[in-house]
Amino acid sequence: MKAACHLLLYISFWGCCQAAQADLVVIANSQSGIEKLSKDEVINLYMGRNRKLATGVNAMPLDLAAVNVEKAKFYAMLVNKNLPEINSYWARLMFSGQGSPPLQVETADEVLDIVGSNKAAIGYIERKKLDKRVKLIYDPTQ
């Protein structure tokens, strides 16, 4: 009985997390000229494999601060990695001189402000925070 309760609790938690992950979307400036990005394009930008947007502009991916639930959900959704794995990945790249991580910001409101005023910036936020300054360019549910 106890094992069944633990399993039920785990399944409920997993379902809750999956729904929360689906609420995160990637955004760009509404005047950026970018219509959509594929999952691979988002991965390449956020993992430092590609530095340019499709428009030819140098990308400025924004990342939430080091300890953030949304950040953990984003990387779990995007590359199925936890934050210590992401931090280790960037530490290796930085040590070898092969790249630097996305610009760190503190809040989703800061992401919206920067993306809303910079055509090169992209970021991730909860879907419910979308506003007219930005447009959705990657939706993991589609």
mmCIF file of N, CA and C in Angstrom:
data_model
loop_
_atom_site.group_PDB
_atom_site.id
_atom_site.type_symbol
_atom_site.label_atom_id
_atom_site.label_comp_id
_atom_site.label_asym_id
_atom_site.label_seq_id
_atom_site.Cartn_x
_atom_site.Cartn_y
_atom_site.Cartn_z
ATOM 1 N N MET A 1 0.821 -1.194 0.000
ATOM 2 C CA MET A 1 0.000 0.000 0.000
ATOM 3 C C MET A 1 0.866 1.259 0.000
ATOM 4 N N LYS A 2 1.930 1.243 0.830
ATOM 5 C CA LYS A 2 2.810 2.404 0.921
ATOM 6 C C LYS A 2 3.499 2.671 -0.422
ATOM 7 N N ALA A 3 3.950 1.606 -1.083
ATOM 8 C CA ALA A 3 4.608 1.757 -2.385
ATOM 9 C C ALA A 3 3.638 2.324 -3.412
ATOM 10 N N ALA A 4 2.397 1.890 -3.368
ATOM 11 C CA ALA A 4 1.392 2.399 -4.302
ATOM 12 C C ALA A 4 1.154 3.889 -4.083
ATOM 13 N N CYS A 5 1.135 4.322 -2.826
ATOM 14 C CA CYS A 5 0.951 5.744 -2.519
ATOM 15 C C CYS A 5 2.126 6.565 -3.047
ATOM 16 N N HIS A 6 3.352 6.050 -2.876
ATOM 17 C CA HIS A 6 4.530 6.749 -3.385
ATOM 18 C C HIS A 6 4.491 6.843 -4.907
ATOM 19 N N LEU A 7 4.081 5.772 -5.560
ATOM 20 C CA LEU A 7 3.989 5.776 -7.016
ATOM 21 C C LEU A 7 2.957 6.794 -7.485
ATOM 22 N N LEU A 8 1.818 6.824 -6.829
ATOM 23 C CA LEU A 8 0.765 7.768 -7.180
ATOM 24 C C LEU A 8 1.242 9.200 -6.977
ATOM 25 N N LEU A 9 1.956 9.445 -5.891
ATOM 26 C CA LEU A 9 2.491 10.772 -5.617
ATOM 27 C C LEU A 9 3.498 11.174 -6.697
ATOM 28 N N TYR A 10 4.364 10.249 -7.077
ATOM 29 C CA TYR A 10 5.355 10.515 -8.121
ATOM 30 C C TYR A 10 4.678 10.826 -9.448
ATOM 31 N N ILE A 11 3.687 10.038 -9.823
ATOM 32 C CA ILE A 11 2.981 10.253 -11.090
ATOM 33 C C ILE A 11 2.290 11.612 -11.077
ATOM 34 N N SER A 12 1.691 11.987 -9.960
ATOM 35 C CA SER A 12 1.034 13.289 -9.847
ATOM 36 C C SER A 12 2.050 14.415 -9.982
ATOM 37 N N PHE A 13 3.196 14.273 -9.310
ATOM 38 C CA PHE A 13 4.242 15.286 -9.386
ATOM 39 C C PHE A 13 4.775 15.402 -10.803
ATOM 40 N N TRP A 14 5.035 14.278 -11.458
ATOM 41 C CA TRP A 14 5.553 14.273 -12.821
ATOM 42 C C TRP A 14 4.579 14.964 -13.763
ATOM 43 N N GLY A 15 3.297 14.655 -13.640
ATOM 44 C CA GLY A 15 2.281 15.282 -14.492
ATOM 45 C C GLY A 15 2.220 16.776 -14.266
ATOM 46 N N CYS A 16 2.345 17.193 -13.028
ATOM 47 C CA CYS A 16 2.346 18.611 -12.681
ATOM 48 C C CYS A 16 3.549 19.307 -13.321
ATOM 49 N N CYS A 17 4.712 18.693 -13.227
ATOM 50 C CA CYS A 17 5.925 19.278 -13.801
ATOM 51 C C CYS A 17 5.830 19.358 -15.315
ATOM 52 N N GLN A 18 5.302 18.318 -15.955
ATOM 53 C CA GLN A 18 5.153 18.330 -17.402
ATOM 54 C C GLN A 18 4.240 19.479 -17.826
ATOM 55 N N ALA A 19 3.152 19.693 -17.119
ATOM 56 C CA ALA A 19 2.239 20.787 -17.450
ATOM 57 C C ALA A 19 2.940 22.126 -17.261
ATOM 58 N N ALA A 20 3.725 22.256 -16.203
ATOM 59 C CA ALA A 20 4.436 23.507 -15.956
ATOM 60 C C ALA A 20 5.477 23.758 -17.040
ATOM 61 N N GLN A 21 6.173 22.709 -17.474
ATOM 62 C CA GLN A 21 7.164 22.871 -18.533
ATOM 63 C C GLN A 21 6.499 23.342 -19.817
ATOM 64 N N ALA A 22 5.328 22.841 -20.096
ATOM 65 C CA ALA A 22 4.633 23.206 -21.322
ATOM 66 C C ALA A 22 4.219 24.667 -21.300
ATOM 67 N N ASP A 23 4.180 25.306 -20.119
ATOM 68 C CA ASP A 23 3.789 26.701 -20.026
ATOM 69 C C ASP A 23 4.925 27.658 -20.350
ATOM 70 N N LEU A 24 6.151 27.177 -20.489
ATOM 71 C CA LEU A 24 7.274 28.025 -20.854
ATOM 72 C C LEU A 24 7.366 28.133 -22.372
ATOM 73 N N VAL A 25 7.587 29.350 -22.861
ATOM 74 C CA VAL A 25 7.732 29.594 -24.286
ATOM 75 C C VAL A 25 8.945 30.482 -24.521
ATOM 76 N N VAL A 26 9.483 30.440 -25.737
ATOM 77 C CA VAL A 26 10.612 31.286 -26.107
ATOM 78 C C VAL A 26 10.061 32.468 -26.895
ATOM 79 N N ILE A 27 10.596 33.648 -26.581
ATOM 80 C CA ILE A 27 10.091 34.881 -27.181
ATOM 81 C C ILE A 27 11.203 35.672 -27.865
ATOM 82 N N ALA A 28 10.787 36.544 -28.780
ATOM 83 C CA ALA A 28 11.686 37.489 -29.432
ATOM 84 C C ALA A 28 10.979 38.833 -29.508
ATOM 85 N N ASN A 29 11.708 39.860 -29.827
ATOM 86 C CA ASN A 29 11.151 41.188 -30.026
ATOM 87 C C ASN A 29 10.125 41.132 -31.149
ATOM 88 N N SER A 30 9.027 41.835 -31.002
ATOM 89 C CA SER A 30 7.964 41.778 -32.015
ATOM 90 C C SER A 30 8.423 42.329 -33.365
ATOM 91 N N GLN A 31 9.506 43.105 -33.400
ATOM 92 C CA GLN A 31 10.051 43.656 -34.649
ATOM 93 C C GLN A 31 11.338 42.954 -35.097
ATOM 94 N N SER A 32 11.623 41.790 -34.549
ATOM 95 C CA SER A 32 12.895 41.109 -34.808
ATOM 96 C C SER A 32 13.016 40.509 -36.203
ATOM 97 N N GLY A 33 11.895 40.242 -36.848
ATOM 98 C CA GLY A 33 11.931 39.570 -38.145
ATOM 99 C C GLY A 33 11.956 38.057 -38.024
ATOM 100 N N ILE A 34 11.950 37.554 -36.806
ATOM 101 C CA ILE A 34 11.938 36.106 -36.565
ATOM 102 C C ILE A 34 10.492 35.682 -36.361
ATOM 103 N N GLU A 35 10.075 34.674 -37.112
ATOM 104 C CA GLU A 35 8.707 34.185 -36.970
ATOM 105 C C GLU A 35 8.638 32.963 -36.057
ATOM 106 N N LYS A 36 9.477 31.992 -36.297
ATOM 107 C CA LYS A 36 9.481 30.745 -35.516
ATOM 108 C C LYS A 36 10.908 30.214 -35.431
ATOM 109 N N LEU A 37 11.161 29.480 -34.353
ATOM 110 C CA LEU A 37 12.402 28.711 -34.229
ATOM 111 C C LEU A 37 12.021 27.271 -33.930
ATOM 112 N N SER A 38 12.817 26.350 -34.450
ATOM 113 C CA SER A 38 12.616 24.941 -34.129
ATOM 114 C C SER A 38 13.272 24.653 -32.781
ATOM 115 N N LYS A 39 12.967 23.508 -32.223
ATOM 116 C CA LYS A 39 13.600 23.112 -30.960
ATOM 117 C C LYS A 39 15.109 23.053 -31.132
ATOM 118 N N ASP A 40 15.588 22.503 -32.242
ATOM 119 C CA ASP A 40 17.035 22.415 -32.485
ATOM 120 C C ASP A 40 17.670 23.801 -32.551
ATOM 121 N N GLU A 41 16.993 24.758 -33.165
ATOM 122 C CA GLU A 41 17.533 26.118 -33.241
ATOM 123 C C GLU A 41 17.618 26.746 -31.851
ATOM 124 N N VAL A 42 16.605 26.533 -31.025
ATOM 125 C CA VAL A 42 16.628 27.056 -29.658
ATOM 126 C C VAL A 42 17.758 26.397 -28.868
ATOM 127 N N ILE A 43 17.889 25.090 -28.992
ATOM 128 C CA ILE A 43 18.980 24.377 -28.308
ATOM 129 C C ILE A 43 20.326 24.947 -28.744
ATOM 130 N N ASN A 44 20.524 25.103 -30.025
ATOM 131 C CA ASN A 44 21.806 25.605 -30.535
ATOM 132 C C ASN A 44 22.116 27.008 -30.028
ATOM 133 N N LEU A 45 21.113 27.858 -29.916
ATOM 134 C CA LEU A 45 21.335 29.208 -29.388
ATOM 135 C C LEU A 45 21.631 29.187 -27.892
ATOM 136 N N TYR A 46 20.873 28.396 -27.142
ATOM 137 C CA TYR A 46 21.048 28.375 -25.687
ATOM 138 C C TYR A 46 22.241 27.550 -25.226
ATOM 139 N N MET A 47 22.733 26.676 -26.066
ATOM 140 C CA MET A 47 23.900 25.868 -25.700
ATOM 141 C C MET A 47 25.175 26.395 -26.367
ATOM 142 N N GLY A 48 25.079 27.558 -26.994
ATOM 143 C CA GLY A 48 26.255 28.217 -27.550
ATOM 144 C C GLY A 48 26.785 27.636 -28.841
ATOM 145 N N ARG A 49 26.023 26.785 -29.493
ATOM 146 C CA ARG A 49 26.484 26.162 -30.745
ATOM 147 C C ARG A 49 26.279 27.076 -31.939
ATOM 148 N N ASN A 50 25.370 28.028 -31.803
ATOM 149 C CA ASN A 50 25.076 28.984 -32.867
ATOM 150 C C ASN A 50 24.934 30.346 -32.219
ATOM 151 N N ARG A 51 25.547 31.346 -32.799
ATOM 152 C CA ARG A 51 25.514 32.693 -32.217
ATOM 153 C C ARG A 51 24.671 33.669 -33.029
ATOM 154 N N LYS A 52 24.159 33.226 -34.175
ATOM 155 C CA LYS A 52 23.400 34.134 -35.035
ATOM 156 C C LYS A 52 21.951 33.679 -35.181
ATOM 157 N N LEU A 53 21.080 34.676 -35.276
ATOM 158 C CA LEU A 53 19.671 34.409 -35.580
ATOM 159 C C LEU A 53 19.528 34.235 -37.083
ATOM 160 N N ALA A 54 18.401 33.742 -37.524
ATOM 161 C CA ALA A 54 18.151 33.538 -38.954
ATOM 162 C C ALA A 54 18.235 34.843 -39.733
ATOM 163 N N THR A 55 18.025 35.971 -39.078
ATOM 164 C CA THR A 55 18.097 37.277 -39.726
ATOM 165 C C THR A 55 19.537 37.730 -39.943
ATOM 166 N N GLY A 56 20.518 36.978 -39.424
ATOM 167 C CA GLY A 56 21.924 37.332 -39.552
ATOM 168 C C GLY A 56 22.456 38.151 -38.384
ATOM 169 N N VAL A 57 21.593 38.557 -37.490
ATOM 170 C CA VAL A 57 21.979 39.344 -36.321
ATOM 171 C C VAL A 57 22.571 38.416 -35.265
ATOM 172 N N ASN A 58 23.605 38.902 -34.558
ATOM 173 C CA ASN A 58 24.157 38.130 -33.449
ATOM 174 C C ASN A 58 23.094 37.994 -32.369
ATOM 175 N N ALA A 59 22.824 36.762 -31.970
ATOM 176 C CA ALA A 59 21.778 36.483 -30.976
ATOM 177 C C ALA A 59 22.223 36.893 -29.584
ATOM 178 N N MET A 60 21.255 37.298 -28.789
ATOM 179 C CA MET A 60 21.497 37.600 -27.394
ATOM 180 C C MET A 60 20.499 36.798 -26.552
ATOM 181 N N PRO A 61 20.793 35.491 -26.349
ATOM 182 C CA PRO A 61 19.887 34.700 -25.519
ATOM 183 C C PRO A 61 19.979 35.136 -24.062
ATOM 184 N N LEU A 62 18.829 35.220 -23.424
ATOM 185 C CA LEU A 62 18.743 35.599 -22.020
ATOM 186 C C LEU A 62 18.381 34.379 -21.194
ATOM 187 N N ASP A 63 19.001 34.267 -20.054
ATOM 188 C CA ASP A 63 18.780 33.144 -19.154
ATOM 189 C C ASP A 63 18.421 33.697 -17.782
ATOM 190 N N LEU A 64 17.544 33.021 -17.085
ATOM 191 C CA LEU A 64 17.219 33.449 -15.728
ATOM 192 C C LEU A 64 18.372 33.113 -14.795
ATOM 193 N N ALA A 65 18.424 33.801 -13.669
ATOM 194 C CA ALA A 65 19.519 33.657 -12.705
ATOM 195 C C ALA A 65 19.739 32.205 -12.294
ATOM 196 N N ALA A 66 20.905 31.967 -11.735
ATOM 197 C CA ALA A 66 21.402 30.623 -11.442
ATOM 198 C C ALA A 66 20.417 29.704 -10.712
ATOM 199 N N VAL A 67 19.753 30.162 -9.681
ATOM 200 C CA VAL A 67 18.842 29.295 -8.936
ATOM 201 C C VAL A 67 17.421 29.784 -9.197
ATOM 202 N N ASN A 68 16.764 29.122 -10.138
ATOM 203 C CA ASN A 68 15.434 29.556 -10.542
ATOM 204 C C ASN A 68 14.647 28.351 -11.024
ATOM 205 N N VAL A 69 13.424 28.201 -10.555
ATOM 206 C CA VAL A 69 12.590 27.058 -10.926
ATOM 207 C C VAL A 69 12.294 27.063 -12.427
ATOM 208 N N GLU A 70 11.994 28.242 -12.981
ATOM 209 C CA GLU A 70 11.700 28.315 -14.420
ATOM 210 C C GLU A 70 12.911 27.906 -15.247
ATOM 211 N N LYS A 71 14.095 28.313 -14.815
ATOM 212 C CA LYS A 71 15.317 27.941 -15.526
ATOM 213 C C LYS A 71 15.493 26.426 -15.511
ATOM 214 N N ALA A 72 15.294 25.810 -14.359
ATOM 215 C CA ALA A 72 15.415 24.351 -14.252
ATOM 216 C C ALA A 72 14.414 23.663 -15.177
ATOM 217 N N LYS A 73 13.192 24.152 -15.209
ATOM 218 C CA LYS A 73 12.164 23.574 -16.084
ATOM 219 C C LYS A 73 12.533 23.752 -17.546
ATOM 220 N N PHE A 74 13.067 24.937 -17.890
ATOM 221 C CA PHE A 74 13.432 25.223 -19.280
ATOM 222 C C PHE A 74 14.481 24.241 -19.789
ATOM 223 N N TYR A 75 15.549 24.047 -19.036
ATOM 224 C CA TYR A 75 16.614 23.143 -19.489
ATOM 225 C C TYR A 75 16.187 21.681 -19.443
ATOM 226 N N ALA A 76 15.339 21.328 -18.511
ATOM 227 C CA ALA A 76 14.807 19.959 -18.494
ATOM 228 C C ALA A 76 13.966 19.720 -19.740
ATOM 229 N N MET A 77 13.155 20.697 -20.109
ATOM 230 C CA MET A 77 12.307 20.596 -21.291
ATOM 231 C C MET A 77 13.149 20.601 -22.573
ATOM 232 N N LEU A 78 14.144 21.470 -22.612
ATOM 233 C CA LEU A 78 14.911 21.682 -23.831
ATOM 234 C C LEU A 78 15.921 20.573 -24.114
ATOM 235 N N VAL A 79 16.741 20.239 -23.124
ATOM 236 C CA VAL A 79 17.830 19.283 -23.354
ATOM 237 C C VAL A 79 17.860 18.141 -22.341
ATOM 238 N N ASN A 80 16.814 18.042 -21.531
ATOM 239 C CA ASN A 80 16.696 16.973 -20.547
ATOM 240 C C ASN A 80 17.907 16.921 -19.605
ATOM 241 N N LYS A 81 18.335 18.112 -19.143
ATOM 242 C CA LYS A 81 19.467 18.216 -18.222
ATOM 243 C C LYS A 81 19.062 19.067 -17.029
ATOM 244 N N ASN A 82 19.659 18.756 -15.866
ATOM 245 C CA ASN A 82 19.393 19.563 -14.678
ATOM 246 C C ASN A 82 20.400 20.718 -14.615
ATOM 247 N N LEU A 83 20.184 21.646 -13.688
ATOM 248 C CA LEU A 83 21.038 22.834 -13.629
ATOM 249 C C LEU A 83 22.506 22.530 -13.320
ATOM 250 N N PRO A 84 22.837 21.589 -12.430
ATOM 251 C CA PRO A 84 24.260 21.274 -12.247
ATOM 252 C C PRO A 84 24.918 20.777 -13.551
ATOM 253 N N GLU A 85 24.191 20.015 -14.350
ATOM 254 C CA GLU A 85 24.740 19.558 -15.633
ATOM 255 C C GLU A 85 24.948 20.731 -16.596
ATOM 256 N N ILE A 86 24.010 21.665 -16.612
ATOM 257 C CA ILE A 86 24.132 22.853 -17.471
ATOM 258 C C ILE A 86 25.310 23.709 -17.004
ATOM 259 N N ASN A 87 25.423 23.905 -15.702
ATOM 260 C CA ASN A 87 26.540 24.700 -15.166
ATOM 261 C C ASN A 87 27.883 24.052 -15.487
ATOM 262 N N SER A 88 27.955 22.737 -15.394
ATOM 263 C CA SER A 88 29.185 22.009 -15.724
ATOM 264 C C SER A 88 29.519 22.158 -17.209
ATOM 265 N N TYR A 89 28.497 22.066 -18.050
ATOM 266 C CA TYR A 89 28.671 22.232 -19.499
ATOM 267 C C TYR A 89 29.308 23.598 -19.794
ATOM 268 N N TRP A 90 28.742 24.651 -19.198
ATOM 269 C CA TRP A 90 29.257 25.990 -19.463
ATOM 270 C C TRP A 90 30.635 26.198 -18.841
ATOM 271 N N ALA A 91 30.888 25.596 -17.715
ATOM 272 C CA ALA A 91 32.214 25.710 -17.098
ATOM 273 C C ALA A 91 33.285 25.131 -18.023
ATOM 274 N N ARG A 92 32.994 23.978 -18.616
ATOM 275 C CA ARG A 92 33.942 23.355 -19.556
ATOM 276 C C ARG A 92 34.171 24.243 -20.777
ATOM 277 N N LEU A 93 33.081 24.774 -21.350
ATOM 278 C CA LEU A 93 33.222 25.621 -22.540
ATOM 279 C C LEU A 93 33.987 26.904 -22.226
ATOM 280 N N MET A 94 33.682 27.510 -21.096
ATOM 281 C CA MET A 94 34.358 28.755 -20.730
ATOM 282 C C MET A 94 35.839 28.507 -20.450
ATOM 283 N N PHE A 95 36.150 27.409 -19.760
ATOM 284 C CA PHE A 95 37.538 27.086 -19.441
ATOM 285 C C PHE A 95 38.363 26.865 -20.704
ATOM 286 N N SER A 96 37.734 26.241 -21.698
ATOM 287 C CA SER A 96 38.461 25.966 -22.945
ATOM 288 C C SER A 96 38.395 27.131 -23.933
ATOM 289 N N GLY A 97 37.709 28.209 -23.554
ATOM 290 C CA GLY A 97 37.624 29.383 -24.421
ATOM 291 C C GLY A 97 36.684 29.213 -25.598
ATOM 292 N N GLN A 98 35.788 28.243 -25.518
ATOM 293 C CA GLN A 98 34.904 27.952 -26.652
ATOM 294 C C GLN A 98 33.549 28.628 -26.576
ATOM 295 N N GLY A 99 33.318 29.425 -25.564
ATOM 296 C CA GLY A 99 32.037 30.108 -25.500
ATOM 297 C C GLY A 99 31.729 30.623 -24.118
ATOM 298 N N SER A 100 30.645 31.376 -24.062
ATOM 299 C CA SER A 100 30.171 31.886 -22.778
ATOM 300 C C SER A 100 28.656 31.697 -22.714
ATOM 301 N N PRO A 101 28.139 31.529 -21.505
ATOM 302 C CA PRO A 101 26.711 31.239 -21.353
ATOM 303 C C PRO A 101 25.845 32.442 -21.717
ATOM 304 N N PRO A 102 24.547 32.195 -21.878
ATOM 305 C CA PRO A 102 23.622 33.304 -22.137
ATOM 306 C C PRO A 102 23.687 34.344 -21.015
ATOM 307 N N LEU A 103 23.327 35.565 -21.349
ATOM 308 C CA LEU A 103 23.283 36.651 -20.388
ATOM 309 C C LEU A 103 22.286 36.325 -19.279
ATOM 310 N N GLN A 104 22.723 36.443 -18.026
ATOM 311 C CA GLN A 104 21.882 36.132 -16.872
ATOM 312 C C GLN A 104 21.071 37.361 -16.457
ATOM 313 N N VAL A 105 19.781 37.168 -16.249
ATOM 314 C CA VAL A 105 18.909 38.219 -15.725
ATOM 315 C C VAL A 105 18.160 37.654 -14.523
ATOM 316 N N GLU A 106 17.635 38.522 -13.702
ATOM 317 C CA GLU A 106 17.032 38.090 -12.440
ATOM 318 C C GLU A 106 15.589 37.614 -12.551
ATOM 319 N N THR A 107 14.782 38.265 -13.383
ATOM 320 C CA THR A 107 13.348 37.979 -13.386
ATOM 321 C C THR A 107 12.786 37.882 -14.799
ATOM 322 N N ALA A 108 11.615 37.295 -14.897
ATOM 323 C CA ALA A 108 10.909 37.226 -16.178
ATOM 324 C C ALA A 108 10.538 38.624 -16.659
ATOM 325 N N ASP A 109 10.258 39.538 -15.748
ATOM 326 C CA ASP A 109 9.949 40.917 -16.148
ATOM 327 C C ASP A 109 11.157 41.569 -16.810
ATOM 328 N N GLU A 110 12.341 41.261 -16.302
ATOM 329 C CA GLU A 110 13.566 41.772 -16.911
ATOM 330 C C GLU A 110 13.760 41.169 -18.305
ATOM 331 N N VAL A 111 13.450 39.882 -18.457
ATOM 332 C CA VAL A 111 13.504 39.243 -19.778
ATOM 333 C C VAL A 111 12.582 39.999 -20.732
ATOM 334 N N LEU A 112 11.356 40.251 -20.320
ATOM 335 C CA LEU A 112 10.398 40.973 -21.158
ATOM 336 C C LEU A 112 10.903 42.362 -21.529
ATOM 337 N N ASP A 113 11.452 43.093 -20.583
ATOM 338 C CA ASP A 113 11.963 44.443 -20.846
ATOM 339 C C ASP A 113 13.095 44.417 -21.871
ATOM 340 N N ILE A 114 14.053 43.507 -21.691
ATOM 341 C CA ILE A 114 15.210 43.449 -22.592
ATOM 342 C C ILE A 114 14.787 42.970 -23.976
ATOM 343 N N VAL A 115 14.015 41.900 -24.044
ATOM 344 C CA VAL A 115 13.568 41.385 -25.345
ATOM 345 C C VAL A 115 12.690 42.425 -26.035
ATOM 346 N N GLY A 116 11.843 43.101 -25.278
ATOM 347 C CA GLY A 116 10.960 44.111 -25.849
ATOM 348 C C GLY A 116 11.675 45.317 -26.423
ATOM 349 N N SER A 117 12.911 45.541 -25.996
ATOM 350 C CA SER A 117 13.651 46.713 -26.472
ATOM 351 C C SER A 117 14.886 46.361 -27.300
ATOM 352 N N ASN A 118 15.099 45.081 -27.595
ATOM 353 C CA ASN A 118 16.297 44.671 -28.326
ATOM 354 C C ASN A 118 15.946 43.591 -29.352
ATOM 355 N N LYS A 119 16.158 43.892 -30.625
ATOM 356 C CA LYS A 119 15.786 42.957 -31.704
ATOM 357 C C LYS A 119 16.642 41.690 -31.733
ATOM 358 N N ALA A 120 17.784 41.691 -31.070
ATOM 359 C CA ALA A 120 18.664 40.519 -31.069
ATOM 360 C C ALA A 120 18.388 39.580 -29.893
ATOM 361 N N ALA A 121 17.629 40.039 -28.927
ATOM 362 C CA ALA A 121 17.419 39.269 -27.700
ATOM 363 C C ALA A 121 16.318 38.224 -27.877
ATOM 364 N N ILE A 122 16.543 37.075 -27.261
ATOM 365 C CA ILE A 122 15.494 36.058 -27.121
ATOM 366 C C ILE A 122 15.505 35.619 -25.666
ATOM 367 N N GLY A 123 14.378 35.136 -25.202
ATOM 368 C CA GLY A 123 14.291 34.695 -23.819
ATOM 369 C C GLY A 123 13.160 33.716 -23.650
ATOM 370 N N TYR A 124 13.041 33.187 -22.453
ATOM 371 C CA TYR A 124 11.930 32.288 -22.151
ATOM 372 C C TYR A 124 11.166 32.823 -20.953
ATOM 373 N N ILE A 125 9.864 32.681 -21.035
ATOM 374 C CA ILE A 125 8.963 33.138 -19.984
ATOM 375 C C ILE A 125 7.780 32.192 -19.912
ATOM 376 N N GLU A 126 6.965 32.357 -18.887
ATOM 377 C CA GLU A 126 5.713 31.622 -18.824
ATOM 378 C C GLU A 126 4.766 32.213 -19.864
ATOM 379 N N ARG A 127 4.011 31.373 -20.512
ATOM 380 C CA ARG A 127 3.086 31.785 -21.565
ATOM 381 C C ARG A 127 2.159 32.919 -21.089
ATOM 382 N N LYS A 128 1.702 32.863 -19.855
ATOM 383 C CA LYS A 128 0.744 33.847 -19.347
ATOM 384 C C LYS A 128 1.337 35.250 -19.252
ATOM 385 N N LYS A 129 2.664 35.385 -19.361
ATOM 386 C CA LYS A 129 3.301 36.697 -19.275
ATOM 387 C C LYS A 129 3.524 37.349 -20.640
ATOM 388 N N LEU A 130 3.137 36.697 -21.717
ATOM 389 C CA LEU A 130 3.295 37.280 -23.057
ATOM 390 C C LEU A 130 2.591 38.634 -23.120
ATOM 391 N N ASP A 131 3.230 39.596 -23.802
ATOM 392 C CA ASP A 131 2.573 40.884 -24.042
ATOM 393 C C ASP A 131 2.930 41.379 -25.441
ATOM 394 N N LYS A 132 2.446 42.556 -25.821
ATOM 395 C CA LYS A 132 2.584 43.042 -27.194
ATOM 396 C C LYS A 132 4.007 43.422 -27.586
ATOM 397 N N ARG A 133 4.915 43.584 -26.631
ATOM 398 C CA ARG A 133 6.300 43.931 -26.948
ATOM 399 C C ARG A 133 7.063 42.770 -27.570
ATOM 400 N N VAL A 134 6.563 41.563 -27.335
ATOM 401 C CA VAL A 134 7.274 40.352 -27.761
ATOM 402 C C VAL A 134 6.355 39.443 -28.544
ATOM 403 N N LYS A 135 6.979 38.469 -29.224
ATOM 404 C CA LYS A 135 6.169 37.444 -29.883
ATOM 405 C C LYS A 135 6.748 36.079 -29.580
ATOM 406 N N LEU A 136 5.866 35.128 -29.584
ATOM 407 C CA LEU A 136 6.218 33.743 -29.311
ATOM 408 C C LEU A 136 6.914 33.177 -30.550
ATOM 409 N N ILE A 137 8.124 32.629 -30.363
ATOM 410 C CA ILE A 137 8.854 32.058 -31.500
ATOM 411 C C ILE A 137 9.115 30.570 -31.350
ATOM 412 N N TYR A 138 8.935 30.045 -30.148
ATOM 413 C CA TYR A 138 9.044 28.589 -29.953
ATOM 414 C C TYR A 138 8.075 28.173 -28.861
ATOM 415 N N ASP A 139 7.219 27.238 -29.211
ATOM 416 C CA ASP A 139 6.231 26.699 -28.284
ATOM 417 C C ASP A 139 6.460 25.190 -28.210
ATOM 418 N N PRO A 140 6.918 24.671 -27.070
ATOM 419 C CA PRO A 140 7.221 23.242 -26.971
ATOM 420 C C PRO A 140 5.992 22.347 -27.118
ATOM 421 N N THR A 141 4.802 22.908 -27.034
ATOM 422 C CA THR A 141 3.597 22.083 -27.175
ATOM 423 C C THR A 141 3.212 21.890 -28.626
ATOM 424 N N GLN A 142 3.886 22.557 -29.549
ATOM 425 C CA GLN A 142 3.535 22.436 -30.973
ATOM 426 C C GLN A 142 4.576 21.686 -31.742
#
